[in-house]
Amino acid sequence: ESVVVTGVTSETDIAKVAIKSVPDKPGVAAIIFQALATARVNIKFIIQSIGESGHKDITVLVPSDQLSEALDAMESIVDHVEAAGVLGESDIGRVSIVGAGMAMTPGVAATMFEALASHGINIDLINTSEIRIDCIIGRNRVADAVAVLHGAFGLNRLERKESSP
Amino acid sequence: ESVVVTGVTSETDIAKVAIKSVPDKPGVAAIIFQALATARVNIKFIIQSIGESGHKDITVLVPSDQLSEALDAMESIVDHVEAAGVLGESDIGRVSIVGAGMAMTPGVAATMFEALASHGINIDLINTSEIRIDCIIGRNRVADAVAVLHGAFGLNRLERKESSP
Ligand SMILES: C[C@@H](O)[C@H](N)C(=O)O
Ligand SMILES: C[C@@H](O)[C@H](N)C(=O)O
């Protein structure tokens, strides 16, 4: 696994906005994201999971300085899409592991999640691509998460080698 | 937007597995993904959104031929993590738009979602990176989705030019 994962990245300049329990039918996501586009909100991540009883939640990650615009945009259409409500949270950050072959290597996600759990770091959101796993966690846990993930994937040893004389 | 989005990709050889309503506390994701690793399940995507009342759902996309292994692995730990249950679905596919500058361009997601809605295509799951938006939809809607997205982002015109004498 330490061969597969080649780096750890992070950011803290992000905020979370979510719209709760919208009808799971065509056109709903379009209305929500048209409102965000009208408000010129830059969208870093969109996460929509399985939901319940014909309804879905949609979570969006935006730059921290656009949290209020994003909340306003979501609230402007909350009745139109018959949502249960909107929520926002600024005290979050992202930590990710990056690597070329991860989707074909069972155990990489387990190692990442075990490492975070070993330091009592709760995973709020998870998003992935074939070459990256993103975890949203508390902003004050990001530095610790970066350190524990470097250790879990053997990346510390490389850094020491590069700095040796 | 048509300058920002440079391609449409898709796949149909995927299946969805989800574990419902697990406690949102450190260590839970680790247990679930250790079970998947033990079963040698290849993980294409992981999606965990906001959840409700201290609980989360976790959705995993796997190769179609690993759906039963993934379901078995999830079921093996469903009591350990106090989940409400596990579900699987094979009749799904993925359609994605790809482009370099999407996270900094408001409106790209709206255009994608409006295009799918215009053909009555329901969006089941959404996952993103800075350069790609993935939508999970019904497997029998993938070809239609690819066509309507090419049209929405002006990609058809490029293809005709490349084939002209
Ligand atoms: C919930 C939302 O994504 C809905 N399924 C849509 O297609 O717009
Ligand atoms: C739900 C699950 O992701 C949990 N929050 C964990 O950190 O393991």
Tab-separated table of C-alpha atoms and ligand atoms in Angstrom:
chain	number	residue	atom	x	y	z
A	1	GLU	CA	0.000	0.000	0.000
A	2	SER	CA	2.817	2.462	0.767
A	3	VAL	CA	3.920	2.070	-2.855
A	4	VAL	CA	0.426	2.837	-4.102
A	5	VAL	CA	-0.098	5.994	-2.038
A	6	THR	CA	2.353	8.697	-3.019
A	7	GLY	CA	1.158	11.737	-1.136
A	8	VAL	CA	-1.081	13.396	1.426
A	9	THR	CA	-2.809	16.701	0.691
A	10	SER	CA	-5.012	18.938	2.775
A	11	GLU	CA	-6.866	22.226	2.904
A	12	THR	CA	-8.620	24.209	5.580
A	13	ASP	CA	-10.118	27.064	3.538
A	14	ILE	CA	-13.392	25.226	2.919
A	15	ALA	CA	-16.929	25.245	4.277
A	16	LYS	CA	-19.828	22.801	4.064
A	17	VAL	CA	-23.380	23.606	2.952
A	18	ALA	CA	-26.117	21.011	2.697
A	19	ILE	CA	-29.744	20.886	1.648
A	20	LYS	CA	-31.731	18.244	3.488
A	21	SER	CA	-34.301	15.764	2.276
A	22	VAL	CA	-35.166	16.944	-1.234
A	23	PRO	CA	-37.386	14.819	-3.496
A	24	ASP	CA	-35.355	12.302	-5.463
A	25	LYS	CA	-36.775	13.142	-8.903
A	26	PRO	CA	-35.290	14.654	-12.094
A	27	GLY	CA	-34.787	18.402	-12.052
A	28	VAL	CA	-34.174	18.932	-8.354
A	29	ALA	CA	-30.384	19.035	-8.529
A	30	ALA	CA	-30.693	21.357	-11.525
A	31	ILE	CA	-32.725	23.905	-9.535
A	32	ILE	CA	-30.328	23.819	-6.593
A	33	PHE	CA	-27.202	24.239	-8.675
A	34	GLN	CA	-28.743	26.905	-10.887
A	35	ALA	CA	-29.311	28.916	-7.699
A	36	LEU	CA	-25.660	28.400	-6.679
A	37	ALA	CA	-24.504	29.421	-10.171
A	38	THR	CA	-26.604	32.581	-10.082
A	39	ALA	CA	-24.890	33.442	-6.798
A	40	ARG	CA	-21.467	32.816	-8.460
A	41	VAL	CA	-20.569	30.208	-5.869
A	42	ASN	CA	-17.446	28.192	-6.686
A	43	ILE	CA	-18.133	24.542	-6.053
A	44	LYS	CA	-15.203	22.453	-4.858
A	45	PHE	CA	-17.065	19.201	-4.180
A	46	ILE	CA	-20.590	17.833	-4.495
A	47	ILE	CA	-21.609	14.773	-2.471
A	48	GLN	CA	-24.970	13.016	-2.842
A	49	SER	CA	-25.327	9.566	-1.284
A	50	ILE	CA	-28.124	7.028	-1.089
A	51	GLY	CA	-30.776	8.854	0.911
A	52	GLU	CA	-34.064	7.511	2.294
A	53	SER	CA	-37.687	7.042	1.182
A	54	GLY	CA	-37.541	8.919	-2.090
A	55	HIS	CA	-35.493	11.796	-0.671
A	56	LYS	CA	-31.855	12.852	-0.816
A	57	ASP	CA	-29.496	15.205	0.950
A	58	ILE	CA	-26.986	17.108	-1.184
A	59	THR	CA	-23.758	18.405	0.363
A	60	VAL	CA	-21.580	21.033	-1.291
A	61	LEU	CA	-18.091	22.169	-0.280
A	62	VAL	CA	-17.249	25.762	-1.123
A	63	PRO	CA	-14.434	28.221	-0.353
A	64	SER	CA	-14.798	29.493	3.234
A	65	ASP	CA	-15.434	33.043	2.056
A	66	GLN	CA	-18.491	31.909	0.062
A	67	LEU	CA	-20.331	30.115	2.870
A	68	SER	CA	-22.897	32.878	3.313
A	69	GLU	CA	-23.563	33.206	-0.442
A	70	ALA	CA	-24.020	29.454	-0.680
A	71	LEU	CA	-26.386	29.357	2.303
A	72	ASP	CA	-28.415	32.264	0.857
A	73	ALA	CA	-28.636	30.538	-2.530
A	74	MET	CA	-29.785	27.261	-0.974
A	75	GLU	CA	-32.335	29.047	1.222
A	76	SER	CA	-33.707	30.919	-1.807
A	77	ILE	CA	-34.957	27.641	-3.314
A	78	VAL	CA	-35.631	25.567	-0.185
A	79	ASP	CA	-39.422	25.851	-0.640
A	80	HIS	CA	-39.258	25.441	-4.426
A	81	VAL	CA	-37.619	22.015	-4.022
A	82	GLU	CA	-39.612	21.141	-0.863
A	83	ALA	CA	-36.475	20.615	1.207
A	84	ALA	CA	-36.556	19.965	4.947
A	85	GLY	CA	-33.918	22.643	5.454
A	86	VAL	CA	-30.416	23.938	4.858
A	87	LEU	CA	-27.332	23.763	7.054
A	88	GLY	CA	-23.831	25.209	6.929
A	89	GLU	CA	-20.579	24.543	8.755
A	90	SER	CA	-17.291	26.393	8.501
A	91	ASP	CA	-15.140	24.554	11.042
A	92	ILE	CA	-14.060	21.818	8.635
A	93	GLY	CA	-11.051	20.792	6.599
A	94	ARG	CA	-10.030	18.209	4.025
A	95	VAL	CA	-7.313	15.592	4.161
A	96	SER	CA	-6.667	13.342	1.167
A	97	ILE	CA	-4.403	10.535	0.120
A	98	VAL	CA	-3.232	10.460	-3.478
A	99	GLY	CA	-1.917	7.565	-5.551
A	100	ALA	CA	-2.013	6.054	-9.005
A	101	GLY	CA	-3.358	2.586	-8.399
A	102	MET	CA	-5.699	2.953	-5.470
A	103	ALA	CA	-8.970	1.801	-7.024
A	104	MET	CA	-7.393	-1.539	-7.871
A	105	THR	CA	-5.764	-2.014	-4.455
A	106	PRO	CA	-8.040	-3.335	-1.703
A	107	GLY	CA	-7.033	-2.073	1.722
A	108	VAL	CA	-5.937	1.469	0.957
A	109	ALA	CA	-9.177	3.008	2.196
A	110	ALA	CA	-9.121	0.743	5.260
A	111	THR	CA	-5.577	1.870	6.103
A	112	MET	CA	-6.524	5.531	5.745
A	113	PHE	CA	-9.648	5.202	7.883
A	114	GLU	CA	-7.853	3.122	10.539
A	115	ALA	CA	-5.117	5.731	10.777
A	116	LEU	CA	-7.626	8.525	11.335
A	117	ALA	CA	-9.562	6.428	13.853
A	118	SER	CA	-6.344	5.669	15.762
A	119	HIS	CA	-6.133	9.376	16.615
A	120	GLY	CA	-9.853	9.687	17.362
A	121	ILE	CA	-10.450	11.740	14.195
A	122	ASN	CA	-14.065	11.468	13.061
A	123	ILE	CA	-14.730	11.292	9.311
A	124	ASP	CA	-17.634	13.567	8.396
A	125	LEU	CA	-17.734	13.181	4.601
A	126	ILE	CA	-16.016	10.870	2.110
A	127	ASN	CA	-15.508	11.529	-1.611
A	128	THR	CA	-13.228	9.697	-4.033
A	129	SER	CA	-11.739	9.359	-7.459
A	130	GLU	CA	-9.615	6.490	-8.827
A	131	ILE	CA	-6.512	8.343	-7.658
A	132	ARG	CA	-7.621	10.099	-4.500
A	133	ILE	CA	-9.626	9.593	-1.301
A	134	ASP	CA	-10.907	12.787	0.335
A	135	CYS	CA	-12.034	12.880	3.961
A	136	ILE	CA	-13.735	15.936	5.479
A	137	ILE	CA	-12.895	16.231	9.173
A	138	GLY	CA	-12.784	18.926	11.829
A	139	ARG	CA	-10.561	21.834	10.882
A	140	ASN	CA	-8.547	21.528	14.088
A	141	ARG	CA	-7.740	17.873	13.289
A	142	VAL	CA	-6.204	18.471	9.848
A	143	ALA	CA	-2.577	18.852	10.935
A	144	ASP	CA	-2.786	15.712	13.075
A	145	ALA	CA	-4.492	13.832	10.225
A	146	VAL	CA	-1.741	14.787	7.765
A	147	ALA	CA	0.902	13.535	10.198
A	148	VAL	CA	-0.801	10.230	10.995
A	149	LEU	CA	-1.456	9.524	7.311
A	150	HIS	CA	2.176	10.153	6.375
A	151	GLY	CA	3.096	7.584	9.005
A	152	ALA	CA	0.461	5.058	7.962
A	153	PHE	CA	1.645	5.041	4.347
A	154	GLY	CA	5.369	5.177	5.048
A	155	LEU	CA	5.775	8.620	3.535
A	156	ASN	CA	7.836	9.989	6.437
A	157	ARG	CA	10.815	7.803	5.564
A	158	LEU	CA	10.975	9.277	2.044
A	159	GLU	CA	11.008	12.800	3.394
A	160	ARG	CA	13.883	12.049	5.737
A	161	LYS	CA	15.873	10.509	2.873
A	162	GLU	CA	15.367	13.544	0.681
A	163	SER	CA	16.673	15.857	3.377
A	164	SER	CA	19.709	13.773	4.370
A	165	PRO	CA	23.160	14.960	3.223
B	1	GLU	CA	-18.766	26.374	-20.110
B	2	SER	CA	-18.203	24.424	-23.344
B	3	VAL	CA	-14.580	25.552	-23.215
B	4	VAL	CA	-14.212	24.324	-19.655
B	5	VAL	CA	-15.715	20.864	-20.209
B	6	THR	CA	-13.607	18.832	-22.605
B	7	GLY	CA	-15.142	15.395	-22.463
B	8	VAL	CA	-17.872	13.015	-21.361
B	9	THR	CA	-17.038	9.584	-19.969
B	10	SER	CA	-19.205	6.693	-18.835
B	11	GLU	CA	-19.205	3.141	-17.574
B	12	THR	CA	-21.842	0.509	-17.008
B	13	ASP	CA	-19.795	-2.261	-15.360
B	14	ILE	CA	-20.458	-1.012	-11.832
B	15	ALA	CA	-22.720	-1.860	-8.914
B	16	LYS	CA	-23.762	0.002	-5.773
B	17	VAL	CA	-23.546	-1.298	-2.204
B	18	ALA	CA	-24.547	0.756	0.808
B	19	ILE	CA	-24.582	0.335	4.576
B	20	LYS	CA	-27.345	2.289	6.251
B	21	SER	CA	-27.379	4.383	9.384
B	22	VAL	CA	-24.090	3.557	11.097
B	23	PRO	CA	-22.974	5.525	14.173
B	24	ASP	CA	-21.016	8.620	13.195
B	25	LYS	CA	-18.001	8.027	15.442
B	26	PRO	CA	-14.309	7.267	14.818
B	27	GLY	CA	-13.500	3.703	13.808
B	28	VAL	CA	-16.737	2.795	12.037
B	29	ALA	CA	-15.507	3.433	8.498
B	30	ALA	CA	-12.329	1.526	9.374
B	31	ILE	CA	-14.286	-1.610	10.338
B	32	ILE	CA	-16.426	-1.477	7.194
B	33	PHE	CA	-13.510	-1.010	4.822
B	34	GLN	CA	-11.351	-3.592	6.577
B	35	ALA	CA	-14.145	-6.101	5.863
B	36	LEU	CA	-14.180	-5.050	2.195
B	37	ALA	CA	-10.389	-5.342	2.017
B	38	THR	CA	-10.467	-8.818	3.530
B	39	ALA	CA	-12.926	-9.786	0.799
B	40	ARG	CA	-10.540	-8.311	-1.818
B	41	VAL	CA	-13.221	-5.970	-3.109
B	42	ASN	CA	-11.970	-3.318	-5.531
B	43	ILE	CA	-13.420	0.031	-4.560
B	44	LYS	CA	-14.156	2.441	-7.401
B	45	PHE	CA	-15.902	5.163	-5.393
B	46	ILE	CA	-16.830	5.865	-1.786
B	47	ILE	CA	-19.593	8.372	-1.008
B	48	GLN	CA	-20.500	9.499	2.514
B	49	SER	CA	-22.712	12.574	2.847
B	50	ILE	CA	-24.153	14.498	5.789
B	51	GLY	CA	-26.429	11.944	7.415
B	52	GLU	CA	-28.877	12.441	10.278
B	53	SER	CA	-28.921	12.375	14.106
B	54	GLY	CA	-25.422	11.047	14.690
B	55	HIS	CA	-25.673	8.435	11.943
B	56	LYS	CA	-24.341	8.100	8.422
B	57	ASP	CA	-24.914	6.007	5.324
B	58	ILE	CA	-21.858	4.922	3.339
B	59	THR	CA	-22.187	4.054	-0.353
B	60	VAL	CA	-19.532	2.134	-2.271
B	61	LEU	CA	-19.305	1.537	-6.020
B	62	VAL	CA	-17.612	-1.685	-7.065
B	63	PRO	CA	-17.104	-3.668	-10.275
B	64	SER	CA	-20.352	-5.464	-11.191
B	65	ASP	CA	-18.746	-8.877	-10.730
B	66	GLN	CA	-17.912	-8.055	-7.091
B	67	LEU	CA	-21.411	-7.044	-5.954
B	68	SER	CA	-22.027	-10.279	-4.039
B	69	GLU	CA	-18.593	-10.200	-2.338
B	70	ALA	CA	-19.197	-6.598	-1.317
B	71	LEU	CA	-22.681	-7.366	0.028
B	72	ASP	CA	-21.340	-10.358	1.974
B	73	ALA	CA	-18.533	-8.261	3.444
B	74	MET	CA	-20.925	-5.509	4.519
B	75	GLU	CA	-23.354	-8.027	6.007
B	76	SER	CA	-20.526	-9.685	7.958
B	77	ILE	CA	-20.067	-6.527	10.058
B	78	VAL	CA	-23.595	-5.067	10.025
B	79	ASP	CA	-24.154	-5.982	13.700
B	80	HIS	CA	-20.617	-5.034	14.741
B	81	VAL	CA	-21.189	-1.451	13.573
B	82	GLU	CA	-24.868	-1.398	14.604
B	83	ALA	CA	-26.060	-0.584	11.084
B	84	ALA	CA	-29.740	-0.485	10.125
B	85	GLY	CA	-28.999	-2.676	7.100
B	86	VAL	CA	-27.225	-3.170	3.805
B	87	LEU	CA	-28.475	-2.739	0.257
B	88	GLY	CA	-27.131	-3.490	-3.199
B	89	GLU	CA	-28.075	-2.483	-6.731
B	90	SER	CA	-26.584	-3.644	-10.004
B	91	ASP	CA	-28.738	-1.795	-12.539
B	92	ILE	CA	-26.671	1.402	-12.459
B	93	GLY	CA	-24.117	3.248	-14.555
B	94	ARG	CA	-21.890	6.292	-14.365
B	95	VAL	CA	-21.766	9.337	-16.610
B	96	SER	CA	-19.181	12.050	-16.014
B	97	ILE	CA	-18.094	15.367	-17.441
B	98	VAL	CA	-14.396	16.138	-17.439
B	99	GLY	CA	-12.599	19.477	-17.655
B	100	ALA	CA	-9.657	21.412	-16.279
B	101	GLY	CA	-11.245	24.459	-14.725
B	102	MET	CA	-14.590	23.261	-13.451
B	103	ALA	CA	-14.223	23.998	-9.741
B	104	MET	CA	-13.641	27.642	-10.534
B	105	THR	CA	-16.500	27.949	-13.045
B	106	PRO	CA	-19.970	28.414	-11.546
B	107	GLY	CA	-22.680	26.906	-13.696
B	108	VAL	CA	-20.997	23.775	-14.997
B	109	ALA	CA	-22.774	21.499	-12.533
B	110	ALA	CA	-26.074	23.289	-13.195
B	111	THR	CA	-25.687	22.739	-16.947
B	112	MET	CA	-24.909	19.045	-16.448
B	113	PHE	CA	-27.853	18.492	-14.109
B	114	GLU	CA	-30.258	20.483	-16.318
B	115	ALA	CA	-29.244	18.416	-19.338
B	116	LEU	CA	-29.930	15.151	-17.521
B	117	ALA	CA	-33.241	16.491	-16.162
B	118	SER	CA	-34.293	17.557	-19.677
B	119	HIS	CA	-34.338	13.870	-20.644
B	120	GLY	CA	-36.001	12.777	-17.400
B	121	ILE	CA	-32.794	11.110	-16.164
B	122	ASN	CA	-32.783	10.854	-12.372
B	123	ILE	CA	-29.457	11.425	-10.587
B	124	ASP	CA	-28.976	8.801	-7.888
B	125	LEU	CA	-25.498	9.673	-6.589
B	126	ILE	CA	-23.107	12.579	-7.145
B	127	ASN	CA	-19.342	12.561	-6.575
B	128	THR	CA	-16.752	15.100	-7.743
B	129	SER	CA	-13.168	16.166	-8.059
B	130	GLU	CA	-11.833	19.528	-9.254
B	131	ILE	CA	-11.736	18.163	-12.789
B	132	ARG	CA	-14.699	15.810	-12.941
B	133	ILE	CA	-18.359	15.495	-11.949
B	134	ASP	CA	-19.664	11.917	-11.685
B	135	CYS	CA	-23.377	11.111	-11.732
B	136	ILE	CA	-24.698	7.629	-10.998
B	137	ILE	CA	-27.896	6.980	-12.959
B	138	GLY	CA	-29.873	4.017	-14.250
B	139	ARG	CA	-27.807	1.716	-16.445
B	140	ASN	CA	-30.343	1.953	-19.277
B	141	ARG	CA	-30.055	5.764	-19.288
B	142	VAL	CA	-26.281	5.955	-19.773
B	143	ALA	CA	-26.234	6.126	-23.587
B	144	ASP	CA	-28.902	8.825	-23.591
B	145	ALA	CA	-27.033	10.737	-20.871
B	146	VAL	CA	-23.774	10.664	-22.853
B	147	ALA	CA	-25.570	12.037	-25.906
B	148	VAL	CA	-27.416	14.819	-24.093
B	149	LEU	CA	-24.250	15.892	-22.243
B	150	HIS	CA	-22.255	16.088	-25.486
B	151	GLY	CA	-24.955	18.380	-26.786
B	152	ALA	CA	-25.179	20.501	-23.649
B	153	PHE	CA	-21.441	21.228	-23.666
B	154	GLY	CA	-21.039	21.697	-27.416
B	155	LEU	CA	-18.855	18.645	-27.823
B	156	ASN	CA	-20.768	17.302	-30.855
B	157	ARG	CA	-19.491	20.079	-33.097
B	158	LEU	CA	-15.860	19.172	-32.384
B	159	GLU	CA	-16.483	15.557	-33.325
B	160	ARG	CA	-18.022	16.535	-36.674
B	161	LYS	CA	-15.064	18.777	-37.485
B	162	GLU	CA	-12.561	16.024	-36.762
B	163	SER	CA	-14.296	13.667	-39.190
B	164	SER	CA	-14.712	16.149	-42.074
B	165	PRO	CA	-12.420	15.779	-45.122
C	1	LIG	C1	-31.849	14.587	-5.608
C	1	LIG	C2	-31.562	14.991	-7.018
C	1	LIG	O1	-30.214	14.686	-7.354
C	1	LIG	C3	-32.506	14.350	-8.027
C	1	LIG	N1	-32.351	12.918	-8.018
C	1	LIG	C4	-32.230	14.918	-9.416
C	1	LIG	O2	-32.001	14.161	-10.316
C	1	LIG	O3	-32.202	16.095	-9.622
C	2	LIG	C1	-19.496	7.082	9.619
C	2	LIG	C2	-18.010	6.926	9.723
C	2	LIG	O1	-17.382	7.523	8.604
C	2	LIG	C3	-17.434	7.521	11.013
C	2	LIG	N1	-17.672	8.935	11.064
C	2	LIG	C4	-15.929	7.211	11.094
C	2	LIG	O2	-15.161	8.116	11.248
C	2	LIG	O3	-15.508	6.098	10.974
